[in-house]
């Protein structure tokens, strides 16, 4: 856990980049919905995700970057963009965030020449859009790294092997990094508690193999 994983100019660059990235993909998804040409990408059912319910995404390419854009992931108020492949990630991820993550002991233990994946989440203000109980998909690797950018949230964890265990509750503060590895990665489910706020929350979730 790190309370000040990103600060100052780096934090501002990453937050601005994440907002622009989400805005560009959201605009591209609206354009597809409005024009509806035969050659445009069509909504697809996600075959691999971490919720039990059916999730629909648009496969989009924006500014040379590909991503699976979910206008609603698990319910209203939660938008999600999933990207994989190092060259397919935005510059703020490749040149600011990932070099810092690669210094972590848990990441160094995975090996060299890692293949990275990034999930960008936005939780809309005035909605209770949380993220229901889940364990991140195995293809995301041995560690889940949750970077909170601009608004705090409450994360709860529950032990899947011992359901009677008391829930663990953690405050995800702005600028902080939460890292789940080992037992907490595989044997505990986690969720973002639904809460209504005055402004959006953006978080970045990283995985590597």
mmCIF file of C-alpha atoms in Angstrom, residues 46-149:
data_model
loop_
_atom_site.group_PDB
_atom_site.id
_atom_site.type_symbol
_atom_site.label_atom_id
_atom_site.label_comp_id
_atom_site.label_asym_id
_atom_site.label_seq_id
_atom_site.Cartn_x
_atom_site.Cartn_y
_atom_site.Cartn_z
ATOM 1 C CA UNK A 46 -17.817 -9.975 -22.889
ATOM 2 C CA UNK A 47 -16.761 -13.639 -22.626
ATOM 3 C CA UNK A 48 -14.155 -13.030 -19.928
ATOM 4 C CA UNK A 49 -14.931 -10.614 -17.109
ATOM 5 C CA UNK A 50 -15.157 -10.657 -13.344
ATOM 6 C CA UNK A 51 -18.905 -10.320 -12.749
ATOM 7 C CA UNK A 52 -21.586 -12.998 -12.943
ATOM 8 C CA UNK A 53 -23.974 -10.818 -14.936
ATOM 9 C CA UNK A 54 -23.729 -10.324 -18.716
ATOM 10 C CA UNK A 55 -21.608 -7.318 -19.722
ATOM 11 C CA UNK A 56 -21.670 -5.570 -23.111
ATOM 12 C CA UNK A 57 -18.779 -3.631 -24.631
ATOM 13 C CA UNK A 58 -17.808 -1.858 -27.830
ATOM 14 C CA UNK A 59 -14.431 -2.785 -29.345
ATOM 15 C CA UNK A 60 -13.005 0.589 -30.354
ATOM 16 C CA UNK A 61 -9.797 2.049 -31.733
ATOM 17 C CA UNK A 62 -9.175 5.678 -30.837
ATOM 18 C CA UNK A 63 -5.978 7.573 -31.619
ATOM 19 C CA UNK A 64 -4.206 4.337 -32.470
ATOM 20 C CA UNK A 65 -5.168 2.679 -29.157
ATOM 21 C CA UNK A 66 -7.576 -0.246 -28.938
ATOM 22 C CA UNK A 67 -9.905 -0.794 -26.025
ATOM 23 C CA UNK A 68 -13.039 -2.555 -24.850
ATOM 24 C CA UNK A 69 -15.399 0.203 -23.751
ATOM 25 C CA UNK A 70 -18.229 -0.632 -21.333
ATOM 26 C CA UNK A 71 -20.697 2.250 -21.055
ATOM 27 C CA UNK A 72 -22.176 0.534 -18.011
ATOM 28 C CA UNK A 73 -20.227 -2.108 -16.133
ATOM 29 C CA UNK A 74 -22.247 -3.858 -13.472
ATOM 30 C CA UNK A 75 -24.808 -1.047 -13.338
ATOM 31 C CA UNK A 76 -25.434 2.641 -13.902
ATOM 32 C CA UNK A 77 -22.774 5.074 -12.842
ATOM 33 C CA UNK A 78 -19.760 2.849 -13.584
ATOM 34 C CA UNK A 79 -17.968 3.116 -16.925
ATOM 35 C CA UNK A 80 -14.969 0.957 -17.765
ATOM 36 C CA UNK A 81 -12.264 0.837 -20.431
ATOM 37 C CA UNK A 82 -10.059 -2.275 -20.709
ATOM 38 C CA UNK A 83 -6.776 -2.183 -22.645
ATOM 39 C CA UNK A 84 -4.029 -4.770 -23.002
ATOM 40 C CA UNK A 85 -0.622 -4.850 -24.662
ATOM 41 C CA UNK A 86 2.190 -2.454 -23.769
ATOM 42 C CA UNK A 87 2.137 -0.560 -27.078
ATOM 43 C CA UNK A 88 -1.643 -0.235 -26.777
ATOM 44 C CA UNK A 89 -1.492 1.691 -23.506
ATOM 45 C CA UNK A 90 -1.495 5.500 -23.334
ATOM 46 C CA UNK A 91 1.745 7.385 -22.785
ATOM 47 C CA UNK A 92 0.932 8.368 -19.204
ATOM 48 C CA UNK A 93 0.716 4.659 -18.347
ATOM 49 C CA UNK A 94 3.860 3.595 -20.215
ATOM 50 C CA UNK A 95 6.106 6.462 -19.147
ATOM 51 C CA UNK A 96 4.840 7.485 -15.698
ATOM 52 C CA UNK A 97 2.809 4.793 -13.940
ATOM 53 C CA UNK A 98 4.304 1.498 -15.131
ATOM 54 C CA UNK A 99 7.976 2.459 -14.461
ATOM 55 C CA UNK A 100 6.966 3.163 -10.850
ATOM 56 C CA UNK A 101 5.033 -0.098 -10.583
ATOM 57 C CA UNK A 102 8.019 -2.025 -11.922
ATOM 58 C CA UNK A 103 9.991 -0.942 -8.866
ATOM 59 C CA UNK A 104 7.640 -2.813 -6.518
ATOM 60 C CA UNK A 105 8.905 -6.078 -5.048
ATOM 61 C CA UNK A 106 5.714 -7.921 -5.996
ATOM 62 C CA UNK A 107 6.107 -6.856 -9.629
ATOM 63 C CA UNK A 108 9.839 -7.606 -9.814
ATOM 64 C CA UNK A 109 9.060 -11.123 -8.605
ATOM 65 C CA UNK A 110 6.902 -11.727 -11.691
ATOM 66 C CA UNK A 111 9.877 -11.291 -14.033
ATOM 67 C CA UNK A 112 11.159 -9.064 -16.825
ATOM 68 C CA UNK A 113 9.639 -7.902 -20.120
ATOM 69 C CA UNK A 114 6.162 -7.894 -18.635
ATOM 70 C CA UNK A 115 2.963 -7.632 -20.646
ATOM 71 C CA UNK A 116 0.745 -4.997 -19.028
ATOM 72 C CA UNK A 117 -2.995 -4.475 -18.909
ATOM 73 C CA UNK A 118 -4.880 -1.423 -17.715
ATOM 74 C CA UNK A 119 -8.482 -0.903 -16.696
ATOM 75 C CA UNK A 120 -9.737 2.665 -16.427
ATOM 76 C CA UNK A 121 -12.789 3.057 -14.203
ATOM 77 C CA UNK A 122 -14.986 6.096 -13.771
ATOM 78 C CA UNK A 123 -17.629 6.229 -11.071
ATOM 79 C CA UNK A 124 -20.082 8.971 -11.932
ATOM 80 C CA UNK A 125 -21.163 11.570 -9.413
ATOM 81 C CA UNK A 126 -24.782 11.470 -8.215
ATOM 82 C CA UNK A 127 -24.888 7.709 -8.836
ATOM 83 C CA UNK A 128 -24.285 4.900 -6.381
ATOM 84 C CA UNK A 129 -22.156 3.196 -9.004
ATOM 85 C CA UNK A 130 -19.814 0.908 -7.129
ATOM 86 C CA UNK A 131 -18.131 -2.291 -8.268
ATOM 87 C CA UNK A 132 -19.748 -5.440 -6.933
ATOM 88 C CA UNK A 133 -17.927 -8.401 -5.386
ATOM 89 C CA UNK A 134 -15.332 -9.951 -7.681
ATOM 90 C CA UNK A 135 -11.894 -11.467 -8.061
ATOM 91 C CA UNK A 136 -9.939 -10.068 -11.003
ATOM 92 C CA UNK A 137 -9.628 -12.430 -13.966
ATOM 93 C CA UNK A 138 -6.550 -14.731 -13.915
ATOM 94 C CA UNK A 139 -5.167 -13.292 -17.158
ATOM 95 C CA UNK A 140 -4.473 -10.028 -15.310
ATOM 96 C CA UNK A 141 -1.593 -11.752 -13.525
ATOM 97 C CA UNK A 142 -0.367 -12.386 -10.001
ATOM 98 C CA UNK A 143 -1.058 -8.918 -8.636
ATOM 99 C CA UNK A 144 -3.879 -6.392 -8.852
ATOM 100 C CA UNK A 145 -2.732 -2.778 -8.491
ATOM 101 C CA UNK A 146 -5.438 -0.169 -7.873
ATOM 102 C CA UNK A 147 -4.401 3.457 -8.324
ATOM 103 C CA UNK A 148 -6.903 6.001 -6.994
ATOM 104 C CA UNK A 149 -6.498 9.373 -8.676
#
